[in-house]
Amino acid sequence: MDVIKLLEAACLLVPEERATGNDLTVNDVWDHLTRDEWDVALGLLEEFGDFPALPFAFWENLATTAEQAGLERSAAWCHWRSYETRNGIIRADLTLRPAAEGRRRTPVSGHGVLRPMWDIGNRTPAGGPVLDIARLWVEAAPLLEPGGRALVRLAPLGPERWRHVRPGRVITMYEDRSVAGTAVVLDARRPAAMSTA
C-alpha cells in the first residue's frame, strides 16, 4: 500500500479534537500531507497521546508506513504502541545500578531490544520468587547508562502475569542473578477492552 494512503487511513482514526503536547491536531497532519511532507506527518501522528488509546489499526498503519520509508526507530515505536493497544501499558521510573555495583558496564539500548527479567511479586508454590520477562523501552532517550535513571515502558512476554501490578509498586530488574535495577511503577493500564475487569 502507498505511504500516503496509509497515513491518510491513520488520520481518519484520530478524533478531530485530539491534540499533541504541542497543541497540534489532526488538521495539522492533513496540512503536511497536502504538501507531501509525509515524514513530518508521520512524526506528528506518533505524538498523539494515550487518553483514550488510539486503535490497533492506527499504530499498525504507522508501523507499515515507517517500514516502507526505512525509518527503523519509528517502525519499532509504532509496533511497540500496537502491542500496548492489545496488552496494556506499563510505565515505570527505572534506576539502574552503577557500573561499580552491578554486572552491566555498557548502556542499555532504549528501543525495546533488552528483555530483562523482573521480580513483580509472583511466587512459586514454595514461596520463592518467579521472574517474569518484559522488553524495555526507554522514553525520550536512545540509551540508559549504568547508574542512570529514566522513565521506561515495559512490554511483558506474558501480560496476564502482570495484571496485579499497580502504580506505586516497586519492581526489581535482573539480567542475571544479581539486581540490575529497581523501578517504581507509575502507570499500569489494561487494554481498553479489559479495563472494566
Protein backbone atom coordinates (compact mmCIF):
# COMPACT_ATOMS: atom_id res chain seq x y z
CA MET A 1 0.00 0.00 0.00
CA ASP A 2 1.11 3.55 -0.74
CA VAL A 3 2.67 5.53 2.17
CA ILE A 4 0.32 8.50 1.72
CA LYS A 5 -2.75 6.22 1.74
CA LEU A 6 -1.55 4.56 4.96
CA LEU A 7 -1.05 7.96 6.60
CA GLU A 8 -4.47 9.12 5.42
CA ALA A 9 -6.03 5.95 6.87
CA ALA A 10 -4.25 6.61 10.19
CA CYS A 11 -5.50 10.23 10.20
CA LEU A 12 -9.08 9.01 9.84
CA LEU A 13 -8.68 7.04 13.10
CA VAL A 14 -7.71 10.11 15.16
CA PRO A 15 -10.58 12.12 16.72
CA GLU A 16 -10.57 15.71 15.40
CA GLU A 17 -10.38 17.17 18.92
CA ARG A 18 -7.25 15.15 19.82
CA ALA A 19 -4.10 17.28 20.18
CA THR A 20 -0.41 16.56 20.72
CA GLY A 21 1.58 18.04 23.58
CA ASN A 22 2.34 20.97 21.25
CA ASP A 23 -1.40 21.58 20.60
CA LEU A 24 -1.18 20.23 17.06
CA THR A 25 -4.29 18.46 15.76
CA VAL A 26 -5.07 16.02 13.00
CA ASN A 27 -5.81 19.05 10.77
CA ASP A 28 -2.11 19.97 11.04
CA VAL A 29 -1.25 16.45 9.89
CA TRP A 30 -3.58 16.82 6.89
CA ASP A 31 -1.83 20.11 6.02
CA HIS A 32 1.54 18.35 5.92
CA LEU A 33 0.10 15.55 3.80
CA THR A 34 -1.24 18.01 1.22
CA ARG A 35 2.31 19.42 0.92
CA ASP A 36 3.78 15.89 0.52
CA GLU A 37 5.59 16.22 3.87
CA TRP A 38 4.69 12.65 4.82
CA ASP A 39 7.73 12.24 7.11
CA VAL A 40 6.57 15.25 9.19
CA ALA A 41 3.00 13.88 9.17
CA LEU A 42 4.25 10.50 10.42
CA GLY A 43 6.18 12.17 13.24
CA LEU A 44 3.14 14.20 14.29
CA LEU A 45 0.87 11.14 14.25
CA GLU A 46 3.32 9.32 16.55
CA GLU A 47 2.90 12.13 19.11
CA PHE A 48 -0.83 11.68 19.70
CA GLY A 49 -1.45 10.72 23.32
CA ASP A 50 -2.79 7.76 25.24
CA PHE A 51 -6.11 9.11 26.54
CA PRO A 52 -8.08 7.35 25.18
CA ALA A 53 -5.78 4.92 23.42
CA LEU A 54 -5.81 5.01 19.64
CA PRO A 55 -6.85 1.75 17.92
CA PHE A 56 -4.53 -1.06 16.91
CA ALA A 57 -5.07 -0.28 13.20
CA PHE A 58 -3.74 3.25 13.72
CA TRP A 59 -0.41 2.00 15.07
CA GLU A 60 -0.13 -0.80 12.52
CA ASN A 61 -0.69 1.69 9.65
CA LEU A 62 2.04 3.92 11.07
CA ALA A 63 4.41 0.96 11.56
CA THR A 64 3.92 -0.14 7.95
CA THR A 65 4.46 3.43 6.74
CA ALA A 66 7.67 3.77 8.77
CA GLU A 67 8.95 0.41 7.50
CA GLN A 68 8.28 1.39 3.88
CA ALA A 69 10.12 4.67 4.47
CA GLY A 70 13.10 2.91 6.10
CA LEU A 71 12.54 4.63 9.46
CA GLU A 72 13.54 1.79 11.80
CA ARG A 73 13.10 3.61 15.11
CA SER A 74 9.67 4.94 14.15
CA ALA A 75 8.61 1.48 12.98
CA ALA A 76 9.80 -0.06 16.26
CA TRP A 77 7.92 2.59 18.28
CA CYS A 78 4.69 2.07 16.33
CA HIS A 79 4.93 -1.71 16.74
CA TRP A 80 5.51 -1.11 20.46
CA ARG A 81 2.39 1.04 20.66
CA SER A 82 0.31 -1.55 18.79
CA TYR A 83 1.48 -4.11 21.38
CA GLU A 84 0.36 -1.76 24.16
CA THR A 85 -3.04 -1.32 22.47
CA ARG A 86 -3.60 -5.09 22.70
CA ASN A 87 -1.90 -5.79 26.04
CA GLY A 88 -1.96 -2.61 28.11
CA ILE A 89 0.56 0.00 29.17
CA ILE A 90 3.11 -0.30 31.96
CA ARG A 91 5.29 2.75 32.63
CA ALA A 92 7.88 3.00 35.40
CA ASP A 93 10.67 5.14 36.80
CA LEU A 94 13.76 2.90 36.48
CA THR A 95 17.13 3.37 38.16
CA LEU A 96 19.96 1.09 37.01
CA ARG A 97 22.71 0.07 39.41
CA PRO A 98 26.01 1.89 38.86
CA ALA A 99 28.67 0.03 36.87
CA ALA A 100 30.80 -0.38 40.02
CA GLU A 101 27.94 -2.19 41.80
CA GLY A 102 26.43 -4.29 39.01
CA ARG A 103 27.31 -6.57 36.14
CA ARG A 104 26.37 -4.09 33.37
CA ARG A 105 29.19 -1.86 32.15
CA THR A 106 27.56 -0.63 28.92
CA PRO A 107 24.41 1.42 28.31
CA VAL A 108 21.04 -0.27 27.83
CA SER A 109 19.56 0.17 24.36
CA GLY A 110 16.45 2.30 24.76
CA HIS A 111 14.34 0.94 21.91
CA GLY A 112 12.88 -2.34 23.09
CA VAL A 113 15.82 -4.64 22.41
CA LEU A 114 16.64 -5.63 26.01
CA ARG A 115 14.42 -8.32 27.59
CA PRO A 116 15.36 -8.35 31.27
CA MET A 117 13.71 -10.40 33.99
CA TRP A 118 11.56 -8.72 36.63
CA ASP A 119 10.51 -9.62 40.17
CA ILE A 120 6.93 -8.31 40.19
CA GLY A 121 5.78 -10.32 43.21
CA ASN A 122 4.83 -13.62 41.55
CA ARG A 123 5.81 -16.65 43.65
CA THR A 124 6.37 -20.38 43.25
CA PRO A 125 4.20 -22.79 45.28
CA ALA A 126 7.11 -22.98 47.76
CA GLY A 127 7.15 -19.18 48.11
CA GLY A 128 10.24 -18.36 46.05
CA PRO A 129 10.25 -15.54 43.51
CA VAL A 130 9.28 -16.18 39.90
CA LEU A 131 10.93 -13.80 37.48
CA ASP A 132 8.90 -12.55 34.52
CA ILE A 133 10.36 -11.23 31.28
CA ALA A 134 9.43 -7.86 29.77
CA ARG A 135 11.04 -5.87 26.99
CA LEU A 136 12.23 -2.40 27.96
CA TRP A 137 11.70 0.90 26.08
CA VAL A 138 13.42 3.99 27.47
CA GLU A 139 11.30 7.09 26.93
CA ALA A 140 12.99 10.16 25.43
CA ALA A 141 16.47 8.64 25.17
CA PRO A 142 18.23 6.16 22.87
CA LEU A 143 20.32 4.70 25.73
CA LEU A 144 20.32 4.40 29.52
CA GLU A 145 23.74 4.40 31.17
CA PRO A 146 24.61 2.22 34.20
CA GLY A 147 23.59 4.19 37.29
CA GLY A 148 21.16 6.21 35.16
CA ARG A 149 17.51 6.90 35.78
CA ALA A 150 14.72 7.22 33.20
CA LEU A 151 11.05 6.76 32.51
CA VAL A 152 10.55 3.42 30.79
CA ARG A 153 7.78 1.36 29.24
CA LEU A 154 7.59 -2.41 29.71
CA ALA A 155 6.18 -4.99 27.31
CA PRO A 156 5.71 -8.27 29.21
CA LEU A 157 6.07 -11.54 27.32
CA GLY A 158 3.21 -12.86 29.50
CA PRO A 159 0.95 -9.81 30.02
CA GLU A 160 -1.60 -11.79 32.05
CA ARG A 161 1.08 -12.41 34.72
CA TRP A 162 1.40 -8.62 35.22
CA ARG A 163 -2.30 -7.82 35.75
CA HIS A 164 -1.82 -7.38 39.53
CA VAL A 165 0.89 -4.71 39.10
CA ARG A 166 -0.35 -1.26 40.16
CA PRO A 167 1.16 2.24 40.33
CA GLY A 168 3.43 2.69 43.34
CA ARG A 169 4.71 -0.90 43.31
CA VAL A 170 8.49 -1.32 43.37
CA ILE A 171 9.72 -3.98 40.95
CA THR A 172 13.25 -5.32 40.57
CA MET A 173 15.11 -5.82 37.28
CA TYR A 174 17.56 -8.69 36.70
CA GLU A 175 19.84 -9.53 33.79
CA ASP A 176 21.45 -12.42 35.68
CA ARG A 177 21.28 -13.48 39.35
CA SER A 178 22.21 -10.02 40.58
CA VAL A 179 19.92 -6.99 40.77
CA ALA A 180 20.37 -4.76 37.70
CA GLY A 181 17.97 -2.01 38.77
CA THR A 182 14.77 -1.08 40.54
CA ALA A 183 11.69 0.64 39.20
CA VAL A 184 8.61 2.28 40.67
CA VAL A 185 5.51 1.61 38.57
CA LEU A 186 3.89 4.89 37.53
CA ASP A 187 1.13 3.63 35.25
CA ALA A 188 -0.42 0.22 34.71
CA ARG A 189 -3.37 0.28 32.32
CA ARG A 190 -5.11 -2.71 30.88
CA PRO A 191 -6.15 -2.67 27.25
CA ALA A 192 -9.40 -0.74 26.70
CA ALA A 193 -11.44 -3.93 26.19
CA MET A 194 -10.31 -5.26 29.60
CA SER A 195 -10.31 -2.06 31.65
CA THR A 196 -13.61 -2.85 33.39
CA ALA A 197 -12.28 -6.06 34.98
